[in-house]
Amino acid sequence: MKKKIVVYLYHGDLNRFIYVHNETIKHLQRKFKNNFFFLDVGPLVYKEYKKKKIKNEHYHLIENVTKLENFLSNNNVHCFLSLGKSFRYFKILRLLKKHRVSLYEDFSIGLLKQNKYFTSKNRFIVNFIKHKLKFIEFFIFRLFVLLNFLPKIDVCFEGNKQNIKIIKKQIGQKIQKKFNINIAYKRKILHINSRAYSSLSHNFHKLQEKYILFLDGGFDHPDVLTHSHNHTEKNRKKYYYYLEQNLLALQKIYKKKIIFSVHPKVSSKKISRYIDNRKIKILKYNTQKYILNAHTIVCHESSTVFDAILLKKRIIHLKGDVMGPFYKDRNNYYPSKIKIPSLELKNFKEITKKKIEIFFTNRYELYDNYIYNFVKNFNDYKEIFFKKKISLLKKNDNLSGGLQIAEFIDKC
């Protein structure tokens, strides 16, 4: 009988990958111990792939197709897939299909997905012209999945009830439900507790109000160039100047230290060229720890804002044309969902405590309608976080999302 092995199939920066999926990885390592691995398939994706010195006993570099095929054929593999749908991944995906690997997606992060290409007729046309190859790759990928040449996702673990509703409205899901014909890309969708809930449910007693924390939305994120155009140096200086002035204005109001939490895909050194590290402390990773200790969270659009929402922190949103077209839609996300102060970057001189605090007169109920989508048992969440009923954490619906995933795979 083949041994059950659980793997994350990926390429790129392992530390960033672990940071994003830390909650699930932690529980999988506890449950499967020496039968859990990170498979880095970078050499199969890129001709020139730099070997990295990685000190992690669970890490394996897959240098060639033969090595991957041997691994898949000799084990009962349960795989978390972190690859794209472009041509460069077809060979790997075909091997996964050939060896009947059980495939999972971990969307415990819970961020609402917004389709970049199909939001409107005009957007569709513009994006088709700009990303024609991506469209062609996507449609060929879907055709090969339909023809059973490439694999489907067996289980999608989703941390957001709204996302599940969106997925179930897709045509493949509708046909599967009505005619019992299995053509949907995701065979099964399971709602689990979101990553933020899972991580914070055991740490709510550590809450403090020490800092003003800025969550970097990735002004210099690689996606900006992919989906829009790169910032000019003049524009970049203007953005960071406005941002720094807003943070310093808030520091003057609340008398708190400022921490700039750098986006995982952005260089801290780059930020240091524009933000004065003597006035604002620039840090990367450990964001959740600083959210626990934050008095006020400042953001544009970031998945980690949800941690602050769960803990019912003050959240101030910043926006501005200086950020460019890529962020125009993204920056409307949180203000459209929750009534939080949304300030223009260039109007930093107009910030007052009164204008901000008027939004937070009833802070402990302000976020409830939004939070409801991200926890399996909303009533228990309120009892756990704000009445300290720790015993409720033992109920199945209140378990960590990562533990819910590990338990599911263990029973497969």
mmCIF file with all atom_site columns, N, CA and C in Angstrom, residues 156-185:
data_model
loop_
_atom_site.group_PDB
_atom_site.id
_atom_site.type_symbol
_atom_site.label_atom_id
_atom_site.label_alt_id
_atom_site.label_comp_id
_atom_site.label_asym_id
_atom_site.label_entity_id
_atom_site.label_seq_id
_atom_site.pdbx_PDB_ins_code
_atom_site.Cartn_x
_atom_site.Cartn_y
_atom_site.Cartn_z
_atom_site.occupancy
_atom_site.B_iso_or_equiv
_atom_site.pdbx_formal_charge
_atom_site.auth_seq_id
_atom_site.auth_comp_id
_atom_site.auth_asym_id
_atom_site.auth_atom_id
_atom_site.pdbx_PDB_model_num
ATOM 1  N N  . CYS A 1 156 ? -11.709 22.513 -2.902  1.00 0.00 ? 156 CYS A N  1
ATOM 2  C CA . CYS A 1 156 ? -11.287 23.897 -2.679  1.00 0.00 ? 156 CYS A CA 1
ATOM 3  C C  . CYS A 1 156 ? -11.713 24.277 -1.263  1.00 0.00 ? 156 CYS A C  1
ATOM 4  N N  . PHE A 1 157 ? -10.739 24.569 -0.404  1.00 0.00 ? 157 PHE A N  1
ATOM 5  C CA . PHE A 1 157 ? -11.018 25.006 0.964   1.00 0.00 ? 157 PHE A CA 1
ATOM 6  C C  . PHE A 1 157 ? -11.116 26.531 0.945   1.00 0.00 ? 157 PHE A C  1
ATOM 7  N N  . GLU A 1 158 ? -12.295 27.034 1.178   1.00 0.00 ? 158 GLU A N  1
ATOM 8  C CA . GLU A 1 158 ? -12.562 28.467 1.016   1.00 0.00 ? 158 GLU A CA 1
ATOM 9  C C  . GLU A 1 158 ? -12.933 29.107 2.342   1.00 0.00 ? 158 GLU A C  1
ATOM 10 N N  . GLY A 1 159 ? -12.309 30.262 2.624   1.00 0.00 ? 159 GLY A N  1
ATOM 11 C CA . GLY A 1 159 ? -12.535 30.952 3.889   1.00 0.00 ? 159 GLY A CA 1
ATOM 12 C C  . GLY A 1 159 ? -13.584 32.039 3.838   1.00 0.00 ? 159 GLY A C  1
ATOM 13 N N  . ASN A 1 160 ? -14.274 32.187 2.708   1.00 0.00 ? 160 ASN A N  1
ATOM 14 C CA . ASN A 1 160 ? -15.246 33.272 2.544   1.00 0.00 ? 160 ASN A CA 1
ATOM 15 C C  . ASN A 1 160 ? -16.541 32.734 1.950   1.00 0.00 ? 160 ASN A C  1
ATOM 16 N N  . LYS A 1 161 ? -17.650 32.883 2.661   1.00 0.00 ? 161 LYS A N  1
ATOM 17 C CA . LYS A 1 161 ? -18.940 32.388 2.185   1.00 0.00 ? 161 LYS A CA 1
ATOM 18 C C  . LYS A 1 161 ? -19.347 33.061 0.872   1.00 0.00 ? 161 LYS A C  1
ATOM 19 N N  . GLN A 1 162 ? -18.999 34.336 0.710   1.00 0.00 ? 162 GLN A N  1
ATOM 20 C CA . GLN A 1 162 ? -19.344 35.043 -0.529  1.00 0.00 ? 162 GLN A CA 1
ATOM 21 C C  . GLN A 1 162 ? -18.633 34.444 -1.725  1.00 0.00 ? 162 GLN A C  1
ATOM 22 N N  . ASN A 1 163 ? -17.368 34.057 -1.535  1.00 0.00 ? 163 ASN A N  1
ATOM 23 C CA . ASN A 1 163 ? -16.629 33.426 -2.629  1.00 0.00 ? 163 ASN A CA 1
ATOM 24 C C  . ASN A 1 163 ? -17.287 32.126 -3.050  1.00 0.00 ? 163 ASN A C  1
ATOM 25 N N  . ILE A 1 164 ? -17.788 31.368 -2.087  1.00 0.00 ? 164 ILE A N  1
ATOM 26 C CA . ILE A 1 164 ? -18.452 30.099 -2.399  1.00 0.00 ? 164 ILE A CA 1
ATOM 27 C C  . ILE A 1 164 ? -19.696 30.363 -3.237  1.00 0.00 ? 164 ILE A C  1
ATOM 28 N N  . LYS A 1 165 ? -20.436 31.396 -2.897  1.00 0.00 ? 165 LYS A N  1
ATOM 29 C CA . LYS A 1 165 ? -21.624 31.759 -3.687  1.00 0.00 ? 165 LYS A CA 1
ATOM 30 C C  . LYS A 1 165 ? -21.232 32.131 -5.114  1.00 0.00 ? 165 LYS A C  1
ATOM 31 N N  . ILE A 1 166 ? -20.133 32.884 -5.249  1.00 0.00 ? 166 ILE A N  1
ATOM 32 C CA . ILE A 1 166 ? -19.654 33.294 -6.576  1.00 0.00 ? 166 ILE A CA 1
ATOM 33 C C  . ILE A 1 166 ? -19.262 32.070 -7.400  1.00 0.00 ? 166 ILE A C  1
ATOM 34 N N  . ILE A 1 167 ? -18.511 31.146 -6.785  1.00 0.00 ? 167 ILE A N  1
ATOM 35 C CA . ILE A 1 167 ? -18.076 29.933 -7.490  1.00 0.00 ? 167 ILE A CA 1
ATOM 36 C C  . ILE A 1 167 ? -19.274 29.101 -7.931  1.00 0.00 ? 167 ILE A C  1
ATOM 37 N N  . LYS A 1 168 ? -20.266 28.976 -7.066  1.00 0.00 ? 168 LYS A N  1
ATOM 38 C CA . LYS A 1 168 ? -21.432 28.139 -7.372  1.00 0.00 ? 168 LYS A CA 1
ATOM 39 C C  . LYS A 1 168 ? -22.323 28.738 -8.458  1.00 0.00 ? 168 LYS A C  1
ATOM 40 N N  . LYS A 1 169 ? -22.120 30.002 -8.797  1.00 0.00 ? 169 LYS A N  1
ATOM 41 C CA . LYS A 1 169 ? -22.867 30.630 -9.887  1.00 0.00 ? 169 LYS A CA 1
ATOM 42 C C  . LYS A 1 169 ? -22.207 30.388 -11.247 1.00 0.00 ? 169 LYS A C  1
ATOM 43 N N  . GLN A 1 170 ? -20.983 29.839 -11.230 1.00 0.00 ? 170 GLN A N  1
ATOM 44 C CA . GLN A 1 170 ? -20.283 29.568 -12.483 1.00 0.00 ? 170 GLN A CA 1
ATOM 45 C C  . GLN A 1 170 ? -21.013 28.487 -13.267 1.00 0.00 ? 170 GLN A C  1
ATOM 46 N N  . ILE A 1 171 ? -20.937 28.568 -14.594 1.00 0.00 ? 171 ILE A N  1
ATOM 47 C CA . ILE A 1 171 ? -21.734 27.693 -15.442 1.00 0.00 ? 171 ILE A CA 1
ATOM 48 C C  . ILE A 1 171 ? -21.417 26.208 -15.223 1.00 0.00 ? 171 ILE A C  1
ATOM 49 N N  . GLY A 1 172 ? -20.133 25.897 -15.006 1.00 0.00 ? 172 GLY A N  1
ATOM 50 C CA . GLY A 1 172 ? -19.751 24.503 -14.770 1.00 0.00 ? 172 GLY A CA 1
ATOM 51 C C  . GLY A 1 172 ? -20.396 23.938 -13.514 1.00 0.00 ? 172 GLY A C  1
ATOM 52 N N  . GLN A 1 173 ? -20.443 24.755 -12.468 1.00 0.00 ? 173 GLN A N  1
ATOM 53 C CA . GLN A 1 173 ? -21.060 24.344 -11.210 1.00 0.00 ? 173 GLN A CA 1
ATOM 54 C C  . GLN A 1 173 ? -22.570 24.148 -11.389 1.00 0.00 ? 173 GLN A C  1
ATOM 55 N N  . LYS A 1 174 ? -23.208 25.033 -12.166 1.00 0.00 ? 174 LYS A N  1
ATOM 56 C CA . LYS A 1 174 ? -24.650 24.936 -12.383 1.00 0.00 ? 174 LYS A CA 1
ATOM 57 C C  . LYS A 1 174 ? -25.009 23.673 -13.165 1.00 0.00 ? 174 LYS A C  1
ATOM 58 N N  . ILE A 1 175 ? -24.227 23.385 -14.216 1.00 0.00 ? 175 ILE A N  1
ATOM 59 C CA . ILE A 1 175 ? -24.477 22.182 -15.026 1.00 0.00 ? 175 ILE A CA 1
ATOM 60 C C  . ILE A 1 175 ? -24.271 20.929 -14.186 1.00 0.00 ? 175 ILE A C  1
ATOM 61 N N  . GLN A 1 176 ? -23.207 20.955 -13.374 1.00 0.00 ? 176 GLN A N  1
ATOM 62 C CA . GLN A 1 176 ? -22.914 19.797 -12.517 1.00 0.00 ? 176 GLN A CA 1
ATOM 63 C C  . GLN A 1 176 ? -24.063 19.528 -11.547 1.00 0.00 ? 176 GLN A C  1
ATOM 64 N N  . LYS A 1 177 ? -24.609 20.608 -10.974 1.00 0.00 ? 177 LYS A N  1
ATOM 65 C CA . LYS A 1 177 ? -25.687 20.453 -10.002 1.00 0.00 ? 177 LYS A CA 1
ATOM 66 C C  . LYS A 1 177 ? -26.986 19.998 -10.653 1.00 0.00 ? 177 LYS A C  1
ATOM 67 N N  . LYS A 1 178 ? -27.314 20.575 -11.829 1.00 0.00 ? 178 LYS A N  1
ATOM 68 C CA . LYS A 1 178 ? -28.597 20.286 -12.466 1.00 0.00 ? 178 LYS A CA 1
ATOM 69 C C  . LYS A 1 178 ? -28.626 18.925 -13.157 1.00 0.00 ? 178 LYS A C  1
ATOM 70 N N  . PHE A 1 179 ? -27.546 18.585 -13.861 1.00 0.00 ? 179 PHE A N  1
ATOM 71 C CA . PHE A 1 179 ? -27.548 17.363 -14.667 1.00 0.00 ? 179 PHE A CA 1
ATOM 72 C C  . PHE A 1 179 ? -26.636 16.263 -14.124 1.00 0.00 ? 179 PHE A C  1
ATOM 73 N N  . ASN A 1 180 ? -25.988 16.563 -12.984 1.00 0.00 ? 180 ASN A N  1
ATOM 74 C CA . ASN A 1 180 ? -25.067 15.592 -12.377 1.00 0.00 ? 180 ASN A CA 1
ATOM 75 C C  . ASN A 1 180 ? -23.944 15.185 -13.336 1.00 0.00 ? 180 ASN A C  1
ATOM 76 N N  . ILE A 1 181 ? -23.523 16.168 -14.170 1.00 0.00 ? 181 ILE A N  1
ATOM 77 C CA . ILE A 1 181 ? -22.392 15.949 -15.087 1.00 0.00 ? 181 ILE A CA 1
ATOM 78 C C  . ILE A 1 181 ? -21.191 16.682 -14.513 1.00 0.00 ? 181 ILE A C  1
ATOM 79 N N  . ASN A 1 182 ? -20.135 15.958 -14.261 1.00 0.00 ? 182 ASN A N  1
ATOM 80 C CA . ASN A 1 182 ? -18.991 16.525 -13.545 1.00 0.00 ? 182 ASN A CA 1
ATOM 81 C C  . ASN A 1 182 ? -18.059 17.285 -14.482 1.00 0.00 ? 182 ASN A C  1
ATOM 82 N N  . ILE A 1 183 ? -18.423 18.555 -14.812 1.00 0.00 ? 183 ILE A N  1
ATOM 83 C CA . ILE A 1 183 ? -17.555 19.350 -15.680 1.00 0.00 ? 183 ILE A CA 1
ATOM 84 C C  . ILE A 1 183 ? -16.953 20.540 -14.943 1.00 0.00 ? 183 ILE A C  1
ATOM 85 N N  . ALA A 1 184 ? -17.372 20.792 -13.711 1.00 0.00 ? 184 ALA A N  1
ATOM 86 C CA . ALA A 1 184 ? -16.853 21.931 -12.942 1.00 0.00 ? 184 ALA A CA 1
ATOM 87 C C  . ALA A 1 184 ? -15.375 21.731 -12.628 1.00 0.00 ? 184 ALA A C  1
ATOM 88 N N  . TYR A 1 185 ? -14.590 22.822 -12.669 1.00 0.00 ? 185 TYR A N  1
ATOM 89 C CA . TYR A 1 185 ? -13.152 22.730 -12.378 1.00 0.00 ? 185 TYR A CA 1
ATOM 90 C C  . TYR A 1 185 ? -12.916 22.360 -10.920 1.00 0.00 ? 185 TYR A C  1
#
